[in-house]
Structure formats: C-alpha cells, structure tokens
Short mmCIF file of C-alpha atoms and ligand atoms in Angstrom, two decimals:
data_model
loop_
_atom_site.label_atom_id
_atom_site.label_comp_id
_atom_site.label_asym_id
_atom_site.label_seq_id
_atom_site.Cartn_x
_atom_site.Cartn_y
_atom_site.Cartn_z
CA UNK A 1 0.00 0.00 0.00
CA UNK A 2 1.22 3.47 -0.89
CA UNK A 3 1.15 6.00 1.95
CA UNK A 4 0.96 9.76 1.38
CA UNK A 5 1.25 11.48 4.74
CA UNK A 6 1.74 15.12 3.76
CA UNK A 7 -0.49 17.83 2.35
CA UNK A 8 0.66 20.33 -0.28
CA UNK A 9 0.28 23.75 1.31
CA UNK A 10 2.12 26.98 0.51
CA UNK A 11 4.42 25.29 -2.00
CA UNK A 12 5.67 22.63 0.45
CA UNK A 13 4.74 19.16 1.65
CA UNK A 14 3.48 19.69 5.20
CA UNK A 15 2.40 17.26 7.89
CA UNK A 16 -1.33 17.52 8.60
CA UNK A 17 -2.57 18.77 11.98
CA UNK A 18 -3.47 15.26 13.14
CA UNK A 19 -2.93 11.61 12.20
CA UNK A 20 -6.38 10.87 10.78
CA UNK A 21 -6.24 9.08 7.45
CA UNK A 22 -8.47 8.06 4.55
CA UNK A 23 -7.95 4.68 2.94
CA UNK A 24 -8.56 4.33 -0.78
CA UNK A 25 -9.80 1.02 -2.20
CA UNK A 26 -9.01 -0.44 -5.61
CA UNK A 27 -12.47 -1.42 -6.92
CA UNK A 28 -11.09 -4.21 -9.10
CA UNK A 29 -9.45 -6.13 -6.25
CA UNK A 30 -11.28 -4.73 -3.23
CA UNK A 31 -7.89 -4.06 -1.57
CA UNK A 32 -6.74 -0.82 0.03
CA UNK A 33 -3.98 0.55 -2.22
CA UNK A 34 -3.50 4.08 -0.91
CA UNK A 35 -3.68 6.06 2.30
CA UNK A 36 -3.88 9.86 2.40
CA UNK A 37 -4.38 12.43 5.18
CA UNK A 38 -7.89 13.19 6.36
CA UNK A 39 -7.41 16.93 6.83
CA UNK A 40 -8.87 19.07 9.57
CA UNK A 41 -10.11 22.64 9.89
CA UNK A 42 -6.60 23.69 10.91
CA UNK A 43 -5.19 22.35 7.62
CA UNK A 44 -7.92 24.09 5.63
CA UNK A 45 -7.20 27.37 7.39
CA UNK A 46 -3.51 27.09 6.54
CA UNK A 47 -4.26 26.27 2.93
CA UNK A 48 -6.67 29.19 2.58
CA UNK A 49 -4.20 31.58 4.24
CA UNK A 50 -1.48 30.45 1.81
CA UNK A 51 -3.82 30.96 -1.17
CA UNK A 52 -4.84 34.39 0.09
CA UNK A 53 -1.24 35.46 0.55
CA UNK A 54 -0.20 34.11 -2.87
CA UNK A 55 -3.07 35.91 -4.59
CA UNK A 56 -1.42 39.29 -3.95
CA UNK A 57 1.48 38.34 -6.23
CA UNK A 58 -0.10 35.82 -8.64
CA UNK A 59 -2.98 38.13 -9.56
CA UNK A 60 -0.49 40.76 -10.71
CA UNK A 61 1.61 38.47 -12.93
CA UNK A 62 1.27 39.06 -16.65
CA UNK A 63 -0.90 36.67 -18.69
CA UNK A 64 2.16 35.57 -20.63
CA UNK A 65 3.95 34.61 -17.39
CA UNK A 66 0.94 32.57 -16.30
CA UNK A 67 0.69 30.97 -19.75
CA UNK A 68 4.35 30.02 -19.50
CA UNK A 69 3.78 28.23 -16.17
CA UNK A 70 0.73 26.50 -17.60
CA UNK A 71 2.51 25.24 -20.69
CA UNK A 72 5.21 23.84 -18.43
CA UNK A 73 2.50 22.12 -16.36
CA UNK A 74 1.16 20.52 -19.57
CA UNK A 75 4.69 19.35 -20.49
CA UNK A 76 5.13 17.85 -17.02
CA UNK A 77 1.75 16.10 -17.30
CA UNK A 78 2.98 14.50 -20.52
CA UNK A 79 6.10 13.33 -18.71
CA UNK A 80 3.97 11.82 -15.92
CA UNK A 81 1.46 10.34 -18.37
CA UNK A 82 1.94 6.76 -17.20
CA UNK A 83 1.59 7.75 -13.54
CA UNK A 84 -1.64 9.60 -14.31
CA UNK A 85 -2.95 6.51 -16.14
CA UNK A 86 -1.96 4.19 -13.28
CA UNK A 87 -3.77 6.32 -10.70
CA UNK A 88 -7.02 6.12 -12.71
CA UNK A 89 -6.70 2.36 -13.19
CA UNK A 90 -6.05 1.78 -9.48
CA UNK A 91 -8.63 4.12 -8.03
CA UNK A 92 -11.47 3.76 -10.57
CA UNK A 93 -10.85 0.46 -12.35
CA UNK A 94 -10.83 2.28 -15.68
CA UNK A 95 -9.69 0.04 -18.57
CA UNK A 96 -6.01 0.89 -18.97
CA UNK A 97 -6.11 1.04 -22.78
CA UNK A 98 -8.98 3.57 -22.67
CA UNK A 99 -7.72 5.71 -19.79
CA UNK A 100 -5.69 8.13 -21.89
CA UNK A 101 -8.66 8.78 -24.16
CA UNK A 102 -11.23 9.09 -21.36
CA UNK A 103 -9.21 10.79 -18.64
CA UNK A 104 -5.76 12.14 -19.45
CA UNK A 105 -5.40 13.48 -23.00
CA UNK A 106 -8.08 16.18 -22.73
CA UNK A 107 -6.80 17.65 -19.44
CA UNK A 108 -3.33 18.07 -20.98
CA UNK A 109 -4.85 19.73 -24.05
CA UNK A 110 -7.03 21.88 -21.77
CA UNK A 111 -4.02 23.19 -19.82
CA UNK A 112 -2.57 24.50 -23.10
CA UNK A 113 -5.98 25.76 -24.29
CA UNK A 114 -6.43 27.94 -21.19
CA UNK A 115 -2.78 29.05 -21.31
CA UNK A 116 -3.71 30.58 -24.68
CA UNK A 117 -6.74 32.28 -23.13
CA UNK A 118 -4.76 33.97 -20.33
CA UNK A 119 -4.23 37.03 -22.54
CA UNK A 120 -7.99 37.63 -22.67
CA UNK A 121 -7.57 39.01 -19.12
CA UNK A 122 -5.85 42.05 -20.62
CA UNK A 123 -8.80 43.04 -22.78
CA UNK A 124 -10.32 46.39 -21.87
CA UNK A 125 -13.65 47.70 -23.14
CA UNK A 126 -14.31 51.43 -23.60
CA UNK A 127 -17.93 52.65 -23.56
CA UNK A 128 -17.76 56.45 -23.70
CA UNK A 129 -16.25 57.54 -20.40
CA UNK A 130 -16.56 54.04 -18.92
CA UNK A 131 -13.65 51.62 -18.94
CA UNK A 132 -14.48 47.97 -18.24
CA UNK A 133 -11.69 45.68 -17.07
CA UNK A 134 -11.37 42.09 -15.86
CA UNK A 135 -9.83 41.01 -12.56
CA UNK A 136 -9.37 37.53 -11.05
CA UNK A 137 -12.03 36.69 -8.46
CA UNK A 138 -9.54 35.66 -5.74
CA UNK A 139 -9.12 32.49 -3.66
CA UNK A 140 -11.08 29.61 -5.19
CA UNK A 141 -12.09 26.39 -3.41
CA UNK A 142 -12.51 23.42 -5.74
CA UNK A 143 -14.53 20.39 -4.62
CA UNK A 144 -14.62 17.52 -7.09
CA UNK A 145 -16.17 14.07 -7.52
CA UNK A 146 -14.45 10.81 -8.46
CA UNK A 147 -15.84 9.97 -11.90
CA UNK A 148 -13.40 12.05 -14.03
CA UNK A 149 -10.98 13.14 -11.30
CA UNK A 150 -8.22 14.68 -13.41
CA UNK A 151 -10.55 16.10 -16.06
CA UNK A 152 -12.66 17.86 -13.41
CA UNK A 153 -9.64 19.17 -11.51
CA UNK A 154 -8.05 20.66 -14.63
CA UNK A 155 -11.44 21.97 -15.81
CA UNK A 156 -11.32 24.28 -12.80
CA UNK A 157 -7.57 24.76 -12.21
CA UNK A 158 -6.64 25.73 -15.79
CA UNK A 159 -9.08 28.66 -16.27
CA UNK A 160 -8.48 29.78 -12.66
CA UNK A 161 -4.70 29.90 -13.16
CA UNK A 162 -5.15 31.70 -16.48
CA UNK A 163 -7.37 34.30 -14.80
CA UNK A 164 -4.85 34.86 -11.96
CA UNK A 165 -6.75 33.13 -9.14
CA UNK A 166 -5.25 30.98 -6.39
CA UNK A 167 -6.61 27.60 -5.36
CA UNK A 168 -7.46 25.23 -2.53
CA UNK A 169 -8.49 21.85 -3.96
CA UNK A 170 -10.37 19.08 -2.14
CA UNK A 171 -10.54 15.84 -4.15
CA UNK A 172 -13.15 13.12 -3.73
CA UNK A 173 -12.40 10.53 -1.06
CA UNK A 174 -12.19 7.77 -3.73
CA UNK A 175 -9.70 9.45 -6.10
CA UNK A 176 -7.27 11.77 -4.28
CA UNK A 177 -4.14 10.40 -5.99
CA UNK A 178 -4.59 12.48 -9.16
CA UNK A 179 -4.55 15.69 -7.12
CA UNK A 180 -1.37 14.59 -5.32
CA UNK A 181 0.34 13.87 -8.65
CA UNK A 182 -0.69 17.33 -9.89
CA UNK A 183 0.60 18.94 -6.68
CA UNK A 184 3.97 17.28 -7.31
CA UNK A 185 3.90 18.67 -10.85
CA UNK A 186 3.16 22.18 -9.56
CA UNK A 187 6.12 21.90 -7.19
CA UNK A 188 8.40 20.47 -9.91
CA UNK A 189 7.70 23.27 -12.39
CA UNK A 190 8.14 25.93 -9.69
CA UNK A 191 4.61 27.32 -9.54
CA UNK A 192 4.85 30.09 -6.91
CA UNK A 193 4.13 28.95 -3.33
CA UNK A 194 0.46 29.08 -2.31
CA UNK A 195 -1.01 29.31 -5.82
CA UNK A 196 -2.20 25.70 -5.55
CA UNK A 197 -2.93 24.03 -2.21
CA UNK A 198 -4.30 20.56 -1.59
CA UNK A 199 -6.32 19.24 1.36
CA UNK A 200 -7.58 15.68 1.13
CA UNK A 201 -10.43 14.53 3.36
CA UNK A 202 -14.12 14.03 3.88
CA UNK A 203 -16.48 16.21 1.91
CA UNK A 204 -19.15 16.76 4.51
CA UNK A 205 -16.61 18.13 7.01
CA UNK A 206 -14.04 19.90 4.82
CA UNK A 207 -16.54 21.04 2.20
CA UNK A 208 -18.60 22.89 4.76
CA UNK A 209 -15.50 24.60 6.21
CA UNK A 210 -14.22 25.65 2.79
CA UNK A 211 -17.62 26.93 1.65
CA UNK A 212 -18.15 28.99 4.79
CA UNK A 213 -14.58 30.33 4.99
CA UNK A 214 -14.47 34.14 4.96
CA UNK A 215 -11.26 34.22 2.89
CA UNK A 216 -12.54 31.96 0.13
CA UNK A 217 -13.95 34.17 -2.63
CA UNK A 218 -15.58 31.52 -4.78
CA UNK A 219 -16.43 27.84 -4.66
CA UNK A 220 -16.62 25.65 -7.73
CA UNK A 221 -18.36 22.42 -6.88
CA UNK A 222 -18.89 19.39 -9.10
CA UNK A 223 -20.89 16.51 -7.68
CA UNK A 224 -24.35 15.43 -6.71
CA UNK A 225 -27.29 17.81 -6.56
CA UNK A 226 -27.69 16.80 -2.88
CA UNK A 227 -24.19 18.01 -1.91
CA UNK A 228 -24.41 20.96 -4.33
CA UNK A 229 -27.37 22.33 -2.38
CA UNK A 230 -25.44 21.98 0.89
CA UNK A 231 -22.48 23.78 -0.67
CA UNK A 232 -24.67 26.71 -1.73
CA UNK A 233 -26.29 26.87 1.71
CA UNK A 234 -22.91 26.88 3.50
CA UNK A 235 -21.60 29.58 1.14
CA UNK A 236 -24.68 31.82 1.30
CA UNK A 237 -23.94 33.71 4.57
CA UNK A 238 -20.63 34.96 3.15
CA UNK A 239 -22.24 35.83 -0.23
CA UNK A 240 -19.45 34.16 -2.14
CA UNK A 241 -19.81 33.11 -5.75
CA UNK A 242 -20.80 29.45 -6.15
CA UNK A 243 -20.46 27.56 -9.40
CA UNK A 244 -22.44 24.31 -9.33
CA UNK A 245 -21.89 21.47 -11.82
CA UNK A 246 -24.36 18.79 -10.73
CA UNK A 247 -26.16 15.66 -11.84
CA UNK A 248 -28.06 14.82 -15.00
CA UNK A 249 -30.63 12.53 -16.62
CA UNK A 250 -30.07 13.49 -20.21
CA UNK A 251 -32.47 12.65 -23.02
CA UNK A 252 -31.51 11.41 -26.47
CA UNK A 253 -34.21 11.88 -29.11
CA UNK A 254 -33.98 9.65 -32.14
CA UNK A 255 -36.41 10.56 -34.92
CA UNK A 256 -38.39 8.21 -37.15
CA UNK A 257 -36.28 8.96 -40.22
CA UNK A 258 -32.87 8.78 -38.49
CA UNK A 259 -30.23 6.15 -39.27
CA UNK A 260 -31.44 3.96 -36.39
CA UNK A 261 -28.48 1.58 -36.23
CA UNK A 262 -25.94 4.43 -36.00
CA UNK A 263 -28.08 6.38 -33.54
CA UNK A 264 -28.70 3.47 -31.18
CA UNK A 265 -25.03 2.47 -31.25
CA UNK A 266 -24.02 6.02 -30.37
CA UNK A 267 -26.54 6.15 -27.51
CA UNK A 268 -25.71 2.77 -25.99
CA UNK A 269 -21.95 3.28 -26.19
CA UNK A 270 -22.34 6.74 -24.66
CA UNK A 271 -24.09 5.30 -21.59
CA UNK A 272 -21.65 2.40 -21.19
CA UNK A 273 -18.48 4.53 -21.42
CA UNK A 274 -16.62 4.94 -18.09
CA UNK A 275 -18.93 2.24 -16.65
CA UNK A 276 -21.81 4.68 -16.94
CA UNK A 277 -20.28 7.10 -14.44
CA UNK A 278 -20.65 10.20 -16.60
CA UNK A 279 -22.78 13.15 -15.53
CA UNK A 280 -23.93 14.00 -19.07
CA UNK A 281 -24.60 10.38 -20.12
CA UNK A 282 -27.62 10.05 -22.41
CA UNK A 283 -29.49 7.75 -20.05
CA UNK A 284 -33.01 8.32 -21.44
CA UNK A 285 -33.27 7.13 -25.05
CA UNK A 286 -36.50 8.26 -26.76
CA UNK A 287 -37.65 6.22 -29.75
CA UNK A 288 -40.75 6.64 -31.98
CA UNK A 289 -43.37 3.90 -31.40
CA UNK A 290 -43.01 2.76 -35.01
CA UNK A 291 -39.35 1.84 -34.53
CA UNK A 292 -39.37 0.86 -30.85
CA UNK A 293 -39.02 -2.94 -31.20
CA UNK A 294 -36.29 -2.56 -33.81
CA UNK A 295 -34.41 -0.15 -31.51
CA UNK A 296 -34.70 -2.54 -28.54
CA UNK A 297 -33.13 -5.44 -30.38
CA UNK A 298 -30.34 -3.22 -31.74
CA UNK A 299 -29.66 -1.77 -28.27
CA UNK A 300 -29.54 -5.18 -26.58
CA UNK A 301 -27.12 -6.60 -29.12
CA UNK A 302 -24.84 -3.53 -28.92
CA UNK A 303 -24.83 -3.66 -25.10
CA UNK A 304 -24.00 -7.36 -25.27
CA UNK A 305 -20.81 -6.45 -27.15
CA UNK A 306 -19.47 -4.87 -23.95
CA UNK A 307 -16.68 -6.93 -22.41
CA UNK A 308 -16.54 -6.44 -18.65
CA UNK A 309 -13.39 -7.49 -16.84
CA UNK A 310 -9.86 -6.78 -15.67
CA UNK A 311 -8.81 -3.17 -16.44
CA UNK A 312 -5.36 -4.46 -17.37
CA UNK A 313 -6.76 -6.59 -20.20
CA UNK A 314 -6.76 -4.58 -23.44
CA UNK A 315 -9.73 -6.55 -24.80
CA UNK A 316 -12.21 -5.26 -22.23
CA UNK A 317 -14.45 -2.23 -22.72
CA UNK A 318 -15.73 -1.88 -19.16
CA UNK A 319 -14.10 -2.17 -15.74
CA UNK A 320 -15.81 -2.22 -12.33
CA UNK A 321 -17.76 0.63 -10.78
CA UNK A 322 -15.39 3.10 -9.15
CA UNK A 323 -16.51 2.11 -5.64
CA UNK A 324 -18.44 -0.57 -3.79
CA UNK A 325 -20.89 2.07 -2.62
CA UNK A 326 -21.62 2.96 -6.25
CA UNK A 327 -21.96 -0.72 -7.16
CA UNK A 328 -24.59 -1.16 -4.44
CA UNK A 329 -26.41 1.98 -5.56
CA UNK A 330 -26.60 0.67 -9.14
CA UNK A 331 -27.87 -2.73 -7.92
CA UNK A 332 -30.56 -0.94 -5.92
CA UNK A 333 -31.68 0.99 -9.00
CA UNK A 334 -31.79 -2.15 -11.16
CA UNK A 335 -33.99 -3.79 -8.51
CA UNK A 336 -36.13 -0.64 -8.39
CA UNK A 337 -36.62 -0.70 -12.18
CA UNK A 338 -37.75 -4.33 -12.00
CA UNK A 339 -40.13 -3.46 -9.13
CA UNK A 340 -41.52 -0.51 -11.09
CA UNK A 341 -42.44 -2.85 -13.96
CA UNK A 342 -39.73 -2.00 -16.51
CA UNK A 343 -38.38 -4.91 -18.54
CA UNK A 344 -34.71 -5.90 -18.44
CA UNK A 345 -33.68 -6.66 -22.03
CA UNK A 346 -29.96 -6.92 -21.31
CA UNK A 347 -27.89 -7.34 -18.13
CA UNK A 348 -29.77 -7.10 -14.84
CA UNK A 349 -28.95 -7.76 -11.20
CA UNK A 350 -25.65 -9.21 -10.01
CA UNK A 351 -22.17 -9.39 -11.48
CA UNK A 352 -21.34 -10.56 -15.02
CA UNK A 353 -21.41 -14.37 -15.01
CA UNK A 354 -18.12 -14.89 -16.84
CA UNK A 355 -15.89 -12.89 -14.49
CA UNK A 356 -12.47 -14.43 -13.84
CA UNK A 357 -11.90 -15.81 -10.34
CA UNK A 358 -9.51 -12.99 -9.28
CA UNK A 359 -12.21 -10.40 -10.11
CA UNK A 360 -15.01 -11.91 -8.06
CA UNK A 361 -14.37 -9.53 -5.14
CA UNK A 362 -14.48 -6.48 -7.44
CA UNK A 363 -17.25 -3.87 -7.80
CA UNK A 364 -18.52 -5.23 -11.11
CA UNK A 365 -22.03 -4.75 -12.48
CA UNK A 366 -23.74 -5.83 -15.71
CA UNK A 367 -24.39 -3.41 -18.58
CA UNK A 368 -28.16 -3.13 -18.30
CA UNK A 369 -30.99 -1.91 -20.52
CA UNK A 370 -34.57 -1.33 -19.45
CA UNK A 371 -37.42 -1.29 -21.98
CA UNK A 372 -41.01 -0.32 -21.26
CA UNK A 373 -39.90 2.64 -19.17
CA UNK A 374 -42.24 5.55 -18.59
CA UNK A 375 -41.05 8.98 -17.59
CA UNK A 376 -42.83 8.80 -14.24
CA UNK A 377 -40.72 5.86 -13.06
CA UNK A 378 -37.92 6.71 -10.63
CA UNK A 379 -35.38 4.98 -12.91
CA UNK A 380 -36.30 7.61 -15.55
CA UNK A 381 -36.20 10.54 -13.15
CA UNK A 382 -33.21 9.86 -10.88
CA UNK A 383 -29.56 9.70 -11.81
CA UNK A 384 -28.39 6.06 -11.57
CA UNK A 385 -24.74 6.79 -12.41
CA UNK A 386 -23.93 3.37 -13.76
CA UNK A 387 -24.18 1.47 -17.07
CA UNK A 388 -27.97 1.47 -17.11
CA UNK A 389 -30.01 2.78 -20.05
CA UNK A 390 -33.77 3.47 -20.04
CA UNK A 391 -35.49 3.24 -23.42
CA UNK A 392 -38.86 4.96 -23.82
CA UNK A 393 -41.34 5.16 -26.68
CA UNK A 394 -42.93 8.40 -27.91
CA UNK A 395 -45.89 9.18 -30.18
CA UNK A 396 -44.77 12.30 -32.04
CA UNK A 397 -41.89 14.76 -31.90
CA UNK A 398 -43.77 17.22 -29.67
CA UNK A 399 -44.33 14.52 -27.07
CA UNK A 400 -40.66 13.46 -27.36
CA UNK A 401 -39.60 17.02 -26.55
CA UNK A 402 -42.08 17.13 -23.65
CA UNK A 403 -40.61 13.92 -22.21
CA UNK A 404 -37.06 15.21 -22.69
CA UNK A 405 -37.92 18.44 -20.84
CA UNK A 406 -39.98 16.74 -18.13
CA UNK A 407 -37.00 16.30 -15.78
CA UNK A 408 -35.58 18.03 -12.72
CA UNK A 409 -32.26 18.00 -14.55
CA UNK A 410 -31.05 19.80 -17.68
CA UNK A 411 -27.39 19.01 -18.12
CA UNK A 412 -27.12 17.58 -21.60
CA UNK A 413 -29.13 16.06 -24.46
CA UNK A 414 -28.72 14.72 -27.97
CA UNK A 415 -30.70 14.43 -31.17
CA UNK A 416 -30.23 12.05 -34.08
CA UNK A 417 -32.50 13.01 -37.00
CA UNK A 418 -32.42 12.63 -40.76
CA UNK A 419 -29.90 15.43 -41.05
CA UNK A 420 -28.30 18.20 -39.03
CA UNK A 421 -30.86 20.84 -39.96
CA UNK A 422 -33.72 18.67 -38.72
CA UNK A 423 -31.81 17.82 -35.54
CA UNK A 424 -31.08 21.52 -34.95
CA UNK A 425 -34.80 22.40 -34.95
CA UNK A 426 -35.36 19.89 -32.14
CA UNK A 427 -32.18 20.88 -30.24
CA UNK A 428 -33.44 24.45 -29.89
CA UNK A 429 -36.50 23.24 -27.97
CA UNK A 430 -34.64 21.11 -25.40
CA UNK A 431 -34.00 22.66 -21.98
CA UNK A 432 -30.43 21.56 -21.37
CA UNK A 433 -27.01 23.20 -21.33
CA UNK A 434 -25.71 21.07 -24.18
CA UNK A 435 -27.18 19.22 -27.13
CA UNK A 436 -25.13 16.82 -29.25
CA UNK A 437 -26.31 16.44 -32.86
CA UNK A 438 -25.93 13.45 -35.17
CA UNK A 439 -23.42 11.56 -32.97
CA UNK A 440 -21.13 14.43 -31.93
CA UNK A 441 -18.59 14.16 -29.11
CA UNK A 442 -17.17 16.32 -26.28
CA UNK A 443 -15.39 19.47 -27.41
CA UNK A 444 -13.15 21.69 -25.28
CA UNK A 445 -14.69 24.68 -27.07
CA UNK A 446 -18.21 23.83 -25.89
CA UNK A 447 -19.36 25.43 -22.61
CA UNK A 448 -20.53 22.64 -20.31
CA UNK A 449 -23.12 23.10 -17.58
CA UNK A 450 -26.71 22.67 -16.62
CA UNK A 451 -30.18 24.13 -16.57
CA UNK A 452 -32.46 23.49 -13.59
CA UNK A 453 -31.05 21.18 -10.88
CA UNK A 454 -28.02 20.31 -13.02
CA UNK A 455 -26.33 23.48 -11.81
CA UNK A 456 -25.68 27.09 -12.63
CA UNK A 457 -22.09 27.28 -13.86
CA UNK A 458 -20.30 26.72 -17.14
CA UNK A 459 -17.03 24.87 -17.45
CA UNK A 460 -14.88 24.44 -20.57
CA UNK A 461 -14.79 26.76 -23.54
CA UNK A 462 -13.91 30.42 -23.19
CA UNK A 463 -17.09 30.77 -21.11
CA UNK A 464 -15.39 28.99 -18.20
CA UNK A 465 -13.04 31.96 -17.71
CA UNK A 466 -16.04 34.06 -16.61
CA UNK A 467 -16.46 31.94 -13.47
CA UNK A 468 -13.08 33.24 -12.28
CA UNK A 469 -13.41 36.89 -13.29
CA UNK A 470 -14.74 40.00 -11.58
CA UNK A 471 -15.82 42.80 -13.90
CA UNK A 472 -14.63 46.23 -12.85
CA UNK A 473 -16.06 49.47 -14.23
CA UNK A 474 -13.91 52.59 -14.04
CA UNK A 475 -15.96 55.69 -14.75
CA UNK A 476 -14.07 58.78 -15.85
CA UNK A 477 -15.45 62.30 -15.38
P1 NAD B 1 -20.88 13.86 -4.12
O1 NAD B 1 -21.71 15.08 -4.21
O2 NAD B 1 -21.22 12.86 -3.08
O3 NAD B 1 -19.35 14.25 -3.87
C1 NAD B 1 -18.66 15.17 -4.69
C2 NAD B 1 -17.63 15.91 -3.87
O4 NAD B 1 -18.30 16.67 -2.88
C3 NAD B 1 -16.66 15.01 -3.12
O5 NAD B 1 -15.39 15.62 -3.09
C4 NAD B 1 -17.25 14.97 -1.71
O6 NAD B 1 -16.27 14.74 -0.74
C5 NAD B 1 -17.79 16.38 -1.59
N1 NAD B 1 -18.91 16.54 -0.68
C6 NAD B 1 -19.80 15.61 -0.25
N2 NAD B 1 -20.71 16.18 0.58
C7 NAD B 1 -20.37 17.49 0.67
C8 NAD B 1 -20.92 18.60 1.37
N3 NAD B 1 -21.99 18.47 2.15
N4 NAD B 1 -20.34 19.82 1.23
C9 NAD B 1 -19.26 19.97 0.42
N5 NAD B 1 -18.69 18.95 -0.25
C10 NAD B 1 -19.25 17.73 -0.14
O7 NAD B 1 -20.92 13.27 -5.58
P2 NAD B 1 -20.24 11.97 -6.12
O8 NAD B 1 -21.12 10.83 -5.83
O9 NAD B 1 -18.81 11.91 -5.67
O10 NAD B 1 -20.20 12.30 -7.68
C11 NAD B 1 -21.18 11.95 -8.56
C12 NAD B 1 -22.05 13.15 -8.90
O11 NAD B 1 -21.28 14.17 -9.55
C13 NAD B 1 -23.13 12.77 -9.87
O12 NAD B 1 -24.33 13.33 -9.45
C14 NAD B 1 -22.66 13.42 -11.17
O13 NAD B 1 -23.68 13.70 -12.07
C15 NAD B 1 -22.01 14.64 -10.67
N6 NAD B 1 -21.11 15.20 -11.70
C16 NAD B 1 -21.45 16.35 -12.34
C17 NAD B 1 -20.63 16.87 -13.33
C18 NAD B 1 -20.96 18.13 -14.05
O14 NAD B 1 -20.06 18.71 -14.66
N7 NAD B 1 -22.19 18.61 -14.02
C19 NAD B 1 -19.45 16.21 -13.66
C20 NAD B 1 -19.15 15.03 -13.00
C21 NAD B 1 -19.97 14.53 -12.00
#
C-alpha cells in the first residue's frame, strides 16, 4: 500500500494537523492501495491563508507569465502520463487502454488551451467615459467528484490559473491520488508557493468549512445535486460566488427517419463509457413507437458487445464501478426498475457471469438496458450513475420534446434526426445546457453546464473563464 502522509500547502509538503487518514480502495481487487491524510479545519485554514497570501502576487503576474507556467504544467503532465494513467486504473478500475482517451489526453490539451486564453484578461472595453476591465475573483475552493478526477480538476484549475486566481483543492475521497500527482507537478515546475494548495479529506466536514470560509472568494463544486445544495447553503452567509456542476438525466431523441443503427449504437456506447459514471450520459433514449421494437433489439445486441473485466486486459471495454458504494447503488436501482415494472432486455442484477476468479471480489455490475420505461418511473427521473439505459417510446416529436424536458435535470441532451438541420430544430427546444447532434462528441470549445437542478455554472470553452473573473467598471469624469 502506498502512503501519502503530507499535504501540499504553501508550496511545500506539510504534515497535517493530526494523524487521521483516509484509505482508498481499488475497486477491481477490493484491496486498500493508498492512504492519504484526512485533513482538519486547521489544515484548511492554513491552505486558505497560503492561497490568500499568494493571490497578492499571482494576480499581478502578466498573462504571458501565467501561460508560460501552464505550458510547463502541460509538459510535465505528458512526462507523468503513465503515472496519471496508473492512478485512474487503481482508483477507478478504468480500462487501462482507454484511460488516456477518457481521462488524461483532454486535461493536458485543456491546460494549453487555457494558457492561450490567459491574454484575454488584458482586454479592456471602452464605452464612452466608462472603462471595463477584468480582474481575477480571488481564492477559489474546488470540490470535485471521483468519476473524471483529473478532467474535473483541470477543468477548474486551468481557467483559474489563467485568470490569476489561487486555489485550494479538495478531491473526492475515492480518487485523491490524481490531485497529489498534480501537486507534485506544480512543485516540480516551480509554480509560486500558495497558488495551488491541496487538502484531502471528507467532503461533509471539509466542504462545509471551505464553503463557509471568509477568505474563500468563490467555490466551484462538481458533484451530486444533494451536496451541491449543501455547498450553496454553506456559502450563502458569506455571499461568495458558487459555481455548481451537478447531476443529469439526459435525453436522447432519435427521430423516425434517423439512421437507427448508428443512432442506437451512439446512444448505448455513450451510456456504457466509463462504466456509466458520466454526468452528461444520455441515459433516457426516446424512440418513436413505429421503430421501438427494432431499436430494442439493436440496443440489446450492442450492449451485449461490452466486455466487462480486468482493467489491465486490453480486450475489455468496461471495468468495475469506481466504488463498492456505487456498485450497491446501481444494484438498488436495477432492482427498483424491476419493481416498477420496466423490462430488463440486457444485463440485470448481479455481477457478469463470466468474471475471472480474481475479479469476483471487485465492484462489477452488468451493462443493463430497461425497456417499457415511462417517464414517471424513478429509474427515468433519478440519476443512476452506472451502465444502465432506459429506453422509452414516444408518439410524435412534440411529445418526445415534452418527455425530454420533463425532468428536474437539464445538463445535456442529444438528437439524431435525418440530417443536421432537422436535428437543430429539435435541439433548440430542449431545456439543457448542451445538445449533441448526429453523434457528436465532447469538445473543449463547448461550454458545459446545466439548466435546472443540473447546476448554474459553465465549465470548458472560453465561457469557463467568466467563473473566475470579476468585472470592474472605471468611470471617468
Ligand atoms: P458527491 O456530491 O457525493 O461528492 C462530490 C464531492 O463533494 C466530493 O469531493 C465529496 O467529498 C464532496 N462533498 C460531499 N458532501 C459534501 C458537502 N456536504 N459539502 C461539500 N462537499 C461535499 O458526488 P459523487 O457521488 O462523488 O459524484 C457523482 C455526482 O457528480 C453525480 O451526481 C454526477 O452527475 C455529478 N457530476 C457532475 C458533473 C458536471 O459537470 N455537471 C461532472 C461530474 C460529475
């Protein structure tokens, strides 16, 4: 077992205030593979003080200086590529051969992308006698989940560094190793002391302290809607800015005249990627009545192509759930779907039957598809966060759009129609922060965030910079 017993605060590896630890379990083997500090309020206070102190200098550096640091961070990430991969495989059970694609390549690209955007901080607008400038918001607290740990960290850190903010990061309990590797990178490239600080520990305790802290100027939170509400409540008395990136239950509308085989493949593979632990997964597939049976048989056969197994085997497409808690939650939802009267057409309860002996203690679940789902069922309304797809039938396109919009969430969506123009007409009527047309994929340029209970912030794209910027108006006589 690897032991990390120091926190990264004020540019140095410091012993935490007490000896409490968090143990991190490898979900493939069920064994503890890592131990990290479980920080206290004292550690948080030190980290925030370091970030506040560093802000005085970092916020006055030129954009080109910050871009230079960031490009060196990206270079160092490339040098530690294998270590970043290993940490994902160990902590999440992500298939090794897919980990670069899913988890590491985009964060490296994103660090360079935001380095290029640092110069936008210099732009000044003149409106008559009014001069409008941009300033960094200050000390930012970043609280992240475990499903894309590096991607989510860099999605906040890169625009914040570009804007001139300083940072206190709190990783999820299940995946702290990525943050520790990044802290080592920040030290190695000589990022000024206090610009990035890391406190590992339990979210309910540390999150509340960070959110309420008077010297934290903004909180960016990615995670469940449940915790997101608590974050906003804890932050409210100090009137700090809160960016919430929360859950989803995204709809995918396939029209009658779409290329059904391509559309269904896209939808099923989208839900199965990363063992279904993706906030914007298209977990509600909407099919016209006339093509419903055809879509069900296509979906079941595509899901059956998934090979679940050892993340170190390059033939597999799906590893375990990232934690045993998440495995149990998915099992509970599969049972709930059965109880609600939906029909399992692929997968179902329990672990895959053909798992090798050494994997039997792992957090494995079966890729599962429910047919006969109605939008009132809890499996259609709540985020399952596993490889579970609900397929629903609709009568006409207006009712498909009604079903898509009848959700507490509004994170993402997709449309597959005869052509892009037809898909675009439907996309404009869907209440969600993103809509993917005709089988499109994630783009760094696309602002990412939710309507309704999916949150209020936007990450990625140039838009993300705004989360870390104060607008100042200087009015001349
Ligand atoms: P979670 O809310 O339980 O935990 C997320 C983080 O919040 C962890 O670091 C945790 O320690 C911390 N936390 C927990 N309770 C807290 C509290 N009361 N105050 C402050 N921090 C607290 O979520 P999870 O189960 O780890 O992650 C899965 C969720 O994240 C899903 O709902 C998923 O949709 C969502 N998510 C959203 C996005 C997005 O961009 N919208 C991206 C990825 C994941």
